[in-house]
Coordinates of C-alpha atoms and ligand atoms in Angstrom, one line a residue:
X1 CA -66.1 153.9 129.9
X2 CA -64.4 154.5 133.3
X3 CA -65.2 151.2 134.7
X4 CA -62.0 149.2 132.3
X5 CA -59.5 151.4 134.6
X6 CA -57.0 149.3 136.7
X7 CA -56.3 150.7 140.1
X8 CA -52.5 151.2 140.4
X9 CA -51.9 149.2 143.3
X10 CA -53.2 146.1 141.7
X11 CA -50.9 147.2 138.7
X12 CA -47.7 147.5 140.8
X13 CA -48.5 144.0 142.1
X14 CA -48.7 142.1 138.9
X15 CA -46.0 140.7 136.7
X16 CA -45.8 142.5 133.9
X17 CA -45.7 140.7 130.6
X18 CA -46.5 143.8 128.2
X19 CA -50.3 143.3 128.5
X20 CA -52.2 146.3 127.5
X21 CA -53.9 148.6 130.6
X22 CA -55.5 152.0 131.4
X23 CA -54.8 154.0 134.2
X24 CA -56.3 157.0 135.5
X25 CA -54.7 159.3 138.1
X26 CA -53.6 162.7 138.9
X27 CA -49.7 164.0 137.9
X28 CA -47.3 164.0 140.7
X29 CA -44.1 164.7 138.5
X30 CA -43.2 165.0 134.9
X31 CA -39.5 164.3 134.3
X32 CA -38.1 165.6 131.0
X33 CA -41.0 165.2 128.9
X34 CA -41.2 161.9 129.2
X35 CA -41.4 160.1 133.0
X36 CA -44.8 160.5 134.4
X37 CA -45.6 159.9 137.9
X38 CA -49.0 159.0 138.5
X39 CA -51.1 158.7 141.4
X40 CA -54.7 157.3 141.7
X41 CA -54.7 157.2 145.5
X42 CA -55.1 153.4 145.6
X43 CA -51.6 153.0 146.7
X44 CA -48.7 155.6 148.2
X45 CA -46.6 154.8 145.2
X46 CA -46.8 156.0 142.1
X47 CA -46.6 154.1 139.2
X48 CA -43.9 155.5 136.1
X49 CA -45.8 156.0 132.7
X50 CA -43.3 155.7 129.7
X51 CA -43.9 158.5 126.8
X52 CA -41.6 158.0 124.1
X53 CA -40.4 160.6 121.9
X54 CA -43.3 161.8 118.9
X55 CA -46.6 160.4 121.1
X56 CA -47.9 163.6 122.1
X57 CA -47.5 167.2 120.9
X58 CA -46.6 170.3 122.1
X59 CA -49.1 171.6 123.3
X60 CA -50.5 168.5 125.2
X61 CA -47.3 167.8 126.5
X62 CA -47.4 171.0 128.0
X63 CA -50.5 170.2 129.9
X64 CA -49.0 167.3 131.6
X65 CA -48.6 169.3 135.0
X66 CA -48.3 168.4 138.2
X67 CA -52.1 167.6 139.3
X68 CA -53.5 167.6 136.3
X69 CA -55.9 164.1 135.8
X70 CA -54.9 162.1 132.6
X71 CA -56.5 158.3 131.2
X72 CA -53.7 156.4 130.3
X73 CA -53.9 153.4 127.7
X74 CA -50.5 151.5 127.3
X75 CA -49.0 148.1 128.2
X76 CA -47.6 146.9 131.4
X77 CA -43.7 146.5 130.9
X78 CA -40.9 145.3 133.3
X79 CA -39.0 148.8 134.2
X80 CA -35.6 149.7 133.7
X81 CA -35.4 152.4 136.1
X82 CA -34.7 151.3 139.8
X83 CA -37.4 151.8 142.7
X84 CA -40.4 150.2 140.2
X85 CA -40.5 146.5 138.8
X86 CA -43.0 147.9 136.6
X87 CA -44.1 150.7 134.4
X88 CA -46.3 151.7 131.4
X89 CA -45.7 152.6 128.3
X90 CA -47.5 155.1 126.9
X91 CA -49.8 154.7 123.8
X92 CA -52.3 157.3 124.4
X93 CA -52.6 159.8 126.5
X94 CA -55.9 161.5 127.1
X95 CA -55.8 164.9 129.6
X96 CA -59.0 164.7 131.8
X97 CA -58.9 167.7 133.6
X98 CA -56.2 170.5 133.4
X99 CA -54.2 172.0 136.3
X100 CA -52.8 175.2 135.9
X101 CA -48.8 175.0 137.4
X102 CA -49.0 178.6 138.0
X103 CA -52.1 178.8 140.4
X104 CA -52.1 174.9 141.9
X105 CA -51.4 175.7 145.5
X106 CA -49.7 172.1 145.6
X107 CA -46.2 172.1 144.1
X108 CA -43.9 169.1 143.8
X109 CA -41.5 169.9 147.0
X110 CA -42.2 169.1 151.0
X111 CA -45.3 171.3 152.5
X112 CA -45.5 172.1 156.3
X113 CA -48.4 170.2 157.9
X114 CA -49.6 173.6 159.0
X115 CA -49.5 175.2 155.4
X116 CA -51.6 171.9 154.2
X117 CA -54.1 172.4 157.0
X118 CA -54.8 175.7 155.8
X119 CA -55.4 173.6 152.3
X120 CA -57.0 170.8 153.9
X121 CA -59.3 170.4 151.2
X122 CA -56.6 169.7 148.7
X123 CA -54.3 167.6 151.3
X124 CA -55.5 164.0 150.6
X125 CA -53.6 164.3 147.2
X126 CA -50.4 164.6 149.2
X127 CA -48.4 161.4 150.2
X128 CA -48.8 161.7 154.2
X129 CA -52.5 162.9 153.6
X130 CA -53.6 159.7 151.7
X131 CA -51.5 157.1 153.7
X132 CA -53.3 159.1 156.9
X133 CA -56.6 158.4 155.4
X134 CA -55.9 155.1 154.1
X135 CA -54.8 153.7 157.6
X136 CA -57.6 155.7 159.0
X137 CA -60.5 153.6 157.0
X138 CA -58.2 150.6 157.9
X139 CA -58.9 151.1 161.4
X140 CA -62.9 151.7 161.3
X141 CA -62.8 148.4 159.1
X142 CA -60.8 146.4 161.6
X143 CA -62.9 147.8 164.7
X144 CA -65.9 146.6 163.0
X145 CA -64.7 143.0 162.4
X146 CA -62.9 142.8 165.7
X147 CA -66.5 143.0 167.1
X148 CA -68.4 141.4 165.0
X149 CA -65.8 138.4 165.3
X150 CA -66.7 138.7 169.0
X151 CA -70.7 138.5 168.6
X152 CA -71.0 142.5 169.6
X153 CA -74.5 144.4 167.9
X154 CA -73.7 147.6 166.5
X155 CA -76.0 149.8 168.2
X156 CA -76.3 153.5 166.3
X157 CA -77.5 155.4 169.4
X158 CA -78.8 159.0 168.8
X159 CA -76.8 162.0 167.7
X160 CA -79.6 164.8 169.4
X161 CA -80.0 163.7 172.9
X162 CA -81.9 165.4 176.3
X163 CA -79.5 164.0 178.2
X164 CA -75.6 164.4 179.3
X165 CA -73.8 161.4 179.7
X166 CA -70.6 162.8 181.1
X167 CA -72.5 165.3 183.4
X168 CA -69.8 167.9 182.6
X169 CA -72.3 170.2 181.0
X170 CA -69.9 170.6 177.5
X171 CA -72.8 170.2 175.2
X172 CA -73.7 171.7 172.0
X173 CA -77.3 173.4 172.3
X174 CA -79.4 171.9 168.7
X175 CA -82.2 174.5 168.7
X176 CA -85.0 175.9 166.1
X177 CA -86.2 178.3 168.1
X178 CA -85.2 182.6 166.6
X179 CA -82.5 183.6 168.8
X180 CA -83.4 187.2 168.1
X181 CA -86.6 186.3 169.1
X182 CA -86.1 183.7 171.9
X183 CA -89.6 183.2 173.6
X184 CA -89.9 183.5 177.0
X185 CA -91.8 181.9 180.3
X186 CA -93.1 184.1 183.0
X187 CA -90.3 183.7 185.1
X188 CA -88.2 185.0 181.8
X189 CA -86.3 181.6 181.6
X190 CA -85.7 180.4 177.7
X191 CA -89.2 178.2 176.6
X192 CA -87.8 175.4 175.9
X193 CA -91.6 173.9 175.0
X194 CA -91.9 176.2 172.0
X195 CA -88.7 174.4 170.5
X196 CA -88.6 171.7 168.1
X197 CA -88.7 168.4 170.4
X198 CA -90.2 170.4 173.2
X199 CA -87.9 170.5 175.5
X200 CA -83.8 171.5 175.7
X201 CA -81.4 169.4 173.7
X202 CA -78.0 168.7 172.7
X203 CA -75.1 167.1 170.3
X204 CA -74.3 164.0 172.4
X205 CA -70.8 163.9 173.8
X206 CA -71.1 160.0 174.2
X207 CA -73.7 157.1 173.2
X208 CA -72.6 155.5 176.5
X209 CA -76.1 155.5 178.7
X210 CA -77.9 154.5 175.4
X211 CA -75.6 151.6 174.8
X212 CA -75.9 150.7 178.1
X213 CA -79.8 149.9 177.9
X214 CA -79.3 147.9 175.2
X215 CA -76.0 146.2 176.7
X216 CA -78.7 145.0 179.8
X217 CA -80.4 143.0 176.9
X218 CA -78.7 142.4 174.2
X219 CA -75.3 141.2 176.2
X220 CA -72.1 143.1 174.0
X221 CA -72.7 145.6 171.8
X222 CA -70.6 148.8 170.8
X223 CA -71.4 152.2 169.1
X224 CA -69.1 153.7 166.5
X225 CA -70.0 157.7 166.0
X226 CA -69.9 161.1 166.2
X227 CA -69.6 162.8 169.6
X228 CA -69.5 166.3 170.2
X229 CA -67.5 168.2 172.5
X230 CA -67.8 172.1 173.6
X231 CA -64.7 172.2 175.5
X232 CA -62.5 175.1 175.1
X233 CA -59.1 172.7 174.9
X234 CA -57.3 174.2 171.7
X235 CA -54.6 171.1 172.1
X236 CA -52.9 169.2 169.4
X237 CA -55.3 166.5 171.1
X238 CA -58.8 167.8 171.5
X239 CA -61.6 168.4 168.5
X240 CA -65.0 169.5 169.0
X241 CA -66.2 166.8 166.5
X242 CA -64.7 163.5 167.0
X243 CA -65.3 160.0 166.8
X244 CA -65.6 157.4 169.2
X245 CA -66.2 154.1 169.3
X246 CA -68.1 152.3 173.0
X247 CA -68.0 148.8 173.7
X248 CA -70.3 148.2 176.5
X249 CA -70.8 144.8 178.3
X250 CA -73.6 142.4 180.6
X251 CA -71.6 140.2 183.1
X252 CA -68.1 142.6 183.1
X253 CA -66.0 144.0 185.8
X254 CA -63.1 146.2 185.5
X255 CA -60.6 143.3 184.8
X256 CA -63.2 141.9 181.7
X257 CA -63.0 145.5 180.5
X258 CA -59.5 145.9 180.6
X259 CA -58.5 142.9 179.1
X260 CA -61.4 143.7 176.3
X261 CA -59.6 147.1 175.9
X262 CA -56.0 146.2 175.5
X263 CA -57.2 143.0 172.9
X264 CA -58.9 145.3 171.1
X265 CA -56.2 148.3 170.7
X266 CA -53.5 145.1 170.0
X267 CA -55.9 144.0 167.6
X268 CA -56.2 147.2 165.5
X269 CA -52.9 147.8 165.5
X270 CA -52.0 144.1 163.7
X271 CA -54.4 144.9 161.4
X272 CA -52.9 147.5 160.3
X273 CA -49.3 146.3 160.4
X274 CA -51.2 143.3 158.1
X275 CA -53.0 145.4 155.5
X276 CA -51.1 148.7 155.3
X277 CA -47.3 147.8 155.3
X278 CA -46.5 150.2 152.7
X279 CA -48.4 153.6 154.2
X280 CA -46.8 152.7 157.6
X281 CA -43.3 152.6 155.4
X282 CA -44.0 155.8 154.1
X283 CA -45.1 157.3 157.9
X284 CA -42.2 155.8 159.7
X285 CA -39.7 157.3 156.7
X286 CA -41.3 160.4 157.3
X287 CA -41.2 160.7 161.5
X288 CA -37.7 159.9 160.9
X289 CA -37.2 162.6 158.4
X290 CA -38.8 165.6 160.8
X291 CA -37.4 164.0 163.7
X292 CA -33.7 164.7 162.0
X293 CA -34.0 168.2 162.5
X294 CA -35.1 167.8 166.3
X295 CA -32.2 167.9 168.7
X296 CA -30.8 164.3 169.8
X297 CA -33.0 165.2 173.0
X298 CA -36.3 165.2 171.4
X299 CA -36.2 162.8 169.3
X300 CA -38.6 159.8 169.7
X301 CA -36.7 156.8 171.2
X302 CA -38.5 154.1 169.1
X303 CA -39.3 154.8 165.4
X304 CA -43.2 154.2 164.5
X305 CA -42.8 150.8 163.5
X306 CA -40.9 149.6 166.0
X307 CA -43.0 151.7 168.9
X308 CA -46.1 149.5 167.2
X309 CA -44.3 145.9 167.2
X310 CA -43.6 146.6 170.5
X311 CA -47.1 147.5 171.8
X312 CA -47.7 144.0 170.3
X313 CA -45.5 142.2 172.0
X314 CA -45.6 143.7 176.0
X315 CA -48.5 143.1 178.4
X316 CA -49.5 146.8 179.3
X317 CA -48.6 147.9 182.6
X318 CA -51.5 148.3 185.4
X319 CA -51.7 150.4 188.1
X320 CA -54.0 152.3 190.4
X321 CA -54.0 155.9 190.6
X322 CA -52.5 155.7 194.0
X323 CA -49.7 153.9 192.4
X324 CA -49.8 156.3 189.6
X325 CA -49.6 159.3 191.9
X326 CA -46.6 158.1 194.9
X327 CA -44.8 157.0 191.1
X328 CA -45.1 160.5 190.3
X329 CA -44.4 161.8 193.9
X330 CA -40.7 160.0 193.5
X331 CA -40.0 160.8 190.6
X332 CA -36.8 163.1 189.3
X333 CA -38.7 165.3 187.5
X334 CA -41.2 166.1 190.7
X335 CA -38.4 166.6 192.9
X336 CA -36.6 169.0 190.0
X337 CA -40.2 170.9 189.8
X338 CA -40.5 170.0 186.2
X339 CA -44.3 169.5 186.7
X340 CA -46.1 172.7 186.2
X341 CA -49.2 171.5 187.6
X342 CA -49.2 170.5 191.2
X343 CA -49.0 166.7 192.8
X344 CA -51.3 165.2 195.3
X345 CA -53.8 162.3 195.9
X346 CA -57.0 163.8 194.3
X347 CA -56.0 165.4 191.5
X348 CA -56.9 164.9 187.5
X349 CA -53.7 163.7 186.2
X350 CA -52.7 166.6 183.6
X351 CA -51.0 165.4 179.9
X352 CA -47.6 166.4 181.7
X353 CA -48.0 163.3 184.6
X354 CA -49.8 160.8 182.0
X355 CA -46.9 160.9 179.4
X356 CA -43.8 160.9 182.2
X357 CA -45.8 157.9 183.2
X358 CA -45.9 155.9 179.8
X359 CA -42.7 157.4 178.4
X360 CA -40.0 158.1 180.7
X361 CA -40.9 155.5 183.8
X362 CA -43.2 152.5 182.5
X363 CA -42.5 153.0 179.0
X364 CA -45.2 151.2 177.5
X365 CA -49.0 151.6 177.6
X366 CA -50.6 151.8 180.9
X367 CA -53.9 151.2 182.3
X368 CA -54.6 153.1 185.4
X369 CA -57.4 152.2 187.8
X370 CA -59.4 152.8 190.7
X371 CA -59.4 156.8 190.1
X372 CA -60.8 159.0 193.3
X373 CA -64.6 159.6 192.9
X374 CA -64.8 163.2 192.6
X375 CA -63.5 163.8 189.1
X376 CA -64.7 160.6 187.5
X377 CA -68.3 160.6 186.1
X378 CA -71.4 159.8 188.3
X379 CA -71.9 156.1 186.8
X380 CA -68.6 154.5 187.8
X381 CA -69.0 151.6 190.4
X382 CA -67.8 153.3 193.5
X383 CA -65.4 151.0 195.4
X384 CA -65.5 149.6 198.9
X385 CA -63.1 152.3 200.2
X386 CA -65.7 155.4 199.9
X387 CA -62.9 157.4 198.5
X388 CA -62.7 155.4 194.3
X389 CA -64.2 154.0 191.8
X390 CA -63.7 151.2 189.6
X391 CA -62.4 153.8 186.3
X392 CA -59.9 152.6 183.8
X393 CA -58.0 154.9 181.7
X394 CA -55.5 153.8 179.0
X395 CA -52.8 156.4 178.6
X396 CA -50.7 155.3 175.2
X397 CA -47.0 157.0 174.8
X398 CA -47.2 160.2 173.0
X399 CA -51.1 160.8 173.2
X400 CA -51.7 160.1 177.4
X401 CA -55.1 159.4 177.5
X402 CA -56.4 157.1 174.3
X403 CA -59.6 155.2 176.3
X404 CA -61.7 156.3 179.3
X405 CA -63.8 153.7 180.5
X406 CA -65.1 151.7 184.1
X407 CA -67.1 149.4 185.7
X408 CA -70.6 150.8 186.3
X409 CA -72.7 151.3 189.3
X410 CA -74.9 148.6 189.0
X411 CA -76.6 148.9 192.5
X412 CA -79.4 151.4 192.5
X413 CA -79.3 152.8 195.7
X414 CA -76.0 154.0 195.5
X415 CA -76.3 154.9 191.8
X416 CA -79.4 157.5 193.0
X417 CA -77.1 158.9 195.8
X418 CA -74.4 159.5 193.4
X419 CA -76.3 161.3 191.1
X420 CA -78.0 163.2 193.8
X421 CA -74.9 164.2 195.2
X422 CA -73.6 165.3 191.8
X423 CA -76.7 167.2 190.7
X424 CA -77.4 164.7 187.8
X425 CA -81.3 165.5 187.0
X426 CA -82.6 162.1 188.4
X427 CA -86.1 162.4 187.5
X428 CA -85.3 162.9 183.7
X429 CA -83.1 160.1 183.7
X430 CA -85.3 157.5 185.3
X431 CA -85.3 155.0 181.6
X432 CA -81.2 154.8 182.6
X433 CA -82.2 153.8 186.4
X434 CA -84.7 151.1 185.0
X435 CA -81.6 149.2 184.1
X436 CA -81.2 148.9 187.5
X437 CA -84.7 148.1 188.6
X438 CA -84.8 145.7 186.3
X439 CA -82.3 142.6 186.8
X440 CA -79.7 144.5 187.1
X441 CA -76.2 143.0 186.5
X442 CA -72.3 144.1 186.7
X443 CA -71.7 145.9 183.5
X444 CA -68.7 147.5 182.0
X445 CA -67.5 149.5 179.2
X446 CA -65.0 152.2 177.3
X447 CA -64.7 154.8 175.0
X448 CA -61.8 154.8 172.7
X449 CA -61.2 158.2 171.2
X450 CA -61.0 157.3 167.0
X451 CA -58.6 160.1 166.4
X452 CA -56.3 159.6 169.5
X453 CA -56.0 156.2 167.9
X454 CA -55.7 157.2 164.3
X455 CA -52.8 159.4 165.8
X456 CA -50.9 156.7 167.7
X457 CA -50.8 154.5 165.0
X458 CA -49.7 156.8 162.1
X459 CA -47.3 158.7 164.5
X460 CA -48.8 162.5 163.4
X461 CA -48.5 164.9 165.9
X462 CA -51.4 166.6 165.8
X463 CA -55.4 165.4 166.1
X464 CA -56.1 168.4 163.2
X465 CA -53.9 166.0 160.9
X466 CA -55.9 162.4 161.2
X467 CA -59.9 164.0 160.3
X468 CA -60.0 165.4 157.0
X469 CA -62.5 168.1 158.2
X470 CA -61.2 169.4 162.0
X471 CA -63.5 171.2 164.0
X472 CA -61.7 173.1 166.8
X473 CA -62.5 176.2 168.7
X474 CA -63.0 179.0 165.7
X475 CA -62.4 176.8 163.3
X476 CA -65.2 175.2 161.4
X477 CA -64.0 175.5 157.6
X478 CA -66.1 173.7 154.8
Ligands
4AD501 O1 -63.0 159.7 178.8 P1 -64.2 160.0 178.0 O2 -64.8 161.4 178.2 O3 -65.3 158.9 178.3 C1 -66.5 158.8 177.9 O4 -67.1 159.5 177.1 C2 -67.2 157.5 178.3 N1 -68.7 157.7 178.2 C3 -66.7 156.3 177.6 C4 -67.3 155.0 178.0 O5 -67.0 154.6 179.1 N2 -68.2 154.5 177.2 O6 -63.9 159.9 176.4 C5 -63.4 158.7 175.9 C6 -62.3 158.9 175.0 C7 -61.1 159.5 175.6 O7 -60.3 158.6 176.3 C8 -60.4 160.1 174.4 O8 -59.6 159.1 173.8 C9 -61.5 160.5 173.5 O9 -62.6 159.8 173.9 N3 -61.8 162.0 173.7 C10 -61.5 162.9 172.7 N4 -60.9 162.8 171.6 C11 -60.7 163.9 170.8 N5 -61.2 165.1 171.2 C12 -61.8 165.3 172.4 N6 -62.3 166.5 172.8 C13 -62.0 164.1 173.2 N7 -62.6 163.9 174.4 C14 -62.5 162.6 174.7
MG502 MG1 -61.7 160.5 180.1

């Protein structure tokens, strides 16, 4: 019965001749008893439904309410009205589901994203919601033919792990064991050997170490998942749940991986130029709107379309973090003490120095390199100076930091030291060191952060608005 609907957006892209259709949808509008707006999701226009005068009565006309579902059987007619080549008119109208006006928390007027957050679970049937979600499956579709065009294996690497792949101890415990009854050793430590897999684990926070085994073998491959943060950042950039997809590479160095990176993020961002013209419409229509109340100051100096054609069209800039930090050191805003946090070789550069960097001096993406060794992770290839290593971070304008990735350590002495020095547990982790016993070869690989990228190319604001279910520090709803 369902299965003779016509999506809308196929409707709205066929000449209409008066051939009979049905539709199905939910109500946006109802116009003086007689101009329906409907929306099925397939498309962020709405497509006009024609009832004439004496087709329905009363009381179902009264049930035509915004978010209400209806089937609609009628023929495809050119439209008079302007903003639609085509319309239907009505010859039955059947209500599938009633929405009470009164109580729907959705009316027809502009929400704040804040007030729909709160609602998340009735946002997609909002216009920014859907095109969000639209672009966001775009994106997972491209990534995946982007590799597979390139010969990369998928590799699903595991969700529970033993291990931590960032060594920055932000794990989530995964645990069957009472915790109002945790059993003990002798030395009153937790016992670990009574729990489920025997031993402590954790939500990974990155499939990177797996993919790397298989990288040694199986030449590219790339993971596309879940990773798992417990960070305390409540920022309009962090989530505890997010995704991440990790190319990882046999026979790369850091300029391979760069030039991988920057394909790759140029690549997803055609695609959905290509497939979702109309969504991005709709987004850049909408930045512009909010942005009208912003002073002249604040307002974003490229809209969202243009800030995409013209990621397209420029190299990104590269630098080292030397660079990156003298750029910094000279800059107006240093020597006006703009910066809250302090500048000097050494340090993590804060959200503050990354987006000066890619909006106000290079003003385009930017790929910094070579960061100092002692707040990069214990796998990065460490340089001949004694003092770097050979990381790669992509900072994108209005996000800073979109992809963290490096060369690896490839050379097993100095990959033991390292992880000595930095109190990695080296005798768990000896399957990652047999990579290196093994015919060991230059390797290289990133993580691109799904929602960061979700975020640049829709131009929201904030990482809550491009998952539909955020998990953020006490805040874990449905
Ligand atoms: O820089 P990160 O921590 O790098 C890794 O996890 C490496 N293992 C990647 C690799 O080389 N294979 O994270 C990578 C990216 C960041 O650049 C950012 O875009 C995103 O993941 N990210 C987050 N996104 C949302 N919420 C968080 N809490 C995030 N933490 C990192
Ligand atoms: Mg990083």
């Amino acid at each position: 019965m369902f299965n003779n609907r016509t999506k809308i957006k196929a409707l709205l892209s066929t000449e209409p001749t008066g051939q009979e259709v049905i539709v199905m949808g939910w109500v946006r509008t109802f116009r003086n008893n007689q101009f329906i707006a409907l929306n099925d999701g397939s498309s962020i226009n709405n497509l006009q439904i024609v009832v004439e005068l004496g087709l329905l009565d009363e009381a179902t006309l009264k049930r035509i309410t915004t978010g209400a579902a209806l089937k609609v059987t009628g023929t495809l007619v050119p439209s008079l009205g302007k903003g639609q080549k085509a319309e239907v008119k009505a010859s039955a109208i059947e209500i599938l589901g009633d929405s009470d006006s009164e109580k729907y928390p959705l009316q027809p007027k502009k929400h704040s994203l804040e007030f729909l957050r709160e609602i998340a679970h009735l946002r997609f049937r909002t216009s920014t919601f859907s095109a969000v979600f639209r672009i966001r499956h775009s994106l997972a579709f491209a990534i995946h033919q982007f590799f597979n065009e390139k010969g990369f294996v998928y590799l699903h690497t595991p969700i529970i792990t033993s291990s931590d792949a960032e060594g920055a101890g932000e794990m989530f415990q995964v645990s069957t064991l009472p915790l109002e009854n945790l059993p003990r050793t002798e030395n009153g430590n937790i016992d670990f050997s009574q729990d489920f897999f025997g031993k402590s684990t954790n939500l990974t926070v990155s499939g990177q170490l797996e993919g790397e085994l298989a990288a040694t073998a199986l030449g590219d491959i790339y993971t596309f998942g879940p990773t798992f943060r417990a960070e305390n950042s409540n920022t309009t950039r962090h989530l505890a749940e997010f995704w991440m997809i990790e190319p990882e590479m046999a026979f790369y160095d850091i300029q391979d991986n760069m030039d991988l990176a920057e394909a790759f993020i140029q690549y997803l961002i055609r695609y959905v130029m290509d497939h979702n013209a109309e969504d991005l419409a709709f987004l850049d229509n909408r930045l512009k709107e909010e942005e009208k109340a912003l002073p002249q100051a604040q307002r974003s100096e490229q809209g969202l379309l243009e800030k995409l054609q013209f990621v397209l069209d420029n190299r990104f800039e590269r630098i080292t973090y030397t660079e990156a930090i003298e750029v910094l050191l000279a800059s107006p805003a240093y020597k006006k003490k703009k910066f809250k946090y302090e500048v000097k070789w050494g340090i993590d550069l804060q959200s503050e120095h990354e987006r000066y960097l890619v909006e106000k001096h290079y003003k385009r993406p930017v790929i910094v390199t070579n960061y100092p060794k002692d707040i990069k992770a214990f796998y990065m290839r460490q340089n001949d100076d004694g003092k770097t290593v050979a990381a790669m971070d992509i900072l994108a304008p209005g996000i800073g930091e979109i992809v963290g990735g490096s060369q690896r350590e490839e050379r097993l002495d100095k990959l033991q030291t390292r992880m000595q020095e930095m109190n990695v547990p080296v005798k768990e982790m000896e399957w990652y060191l047999d990579t290196r016993r093994f015919g060991s070869v230059p390797h290289a690989g990133f993580g691109l952060g799904f929602e960061r990228m979700v975020l640049f190319v829709t131009g929201m604001s904030n990482i809550r608005d491009v998952i539909p279910f955020a998990r953020t520090p006490k805040n874990c709803e449905f």
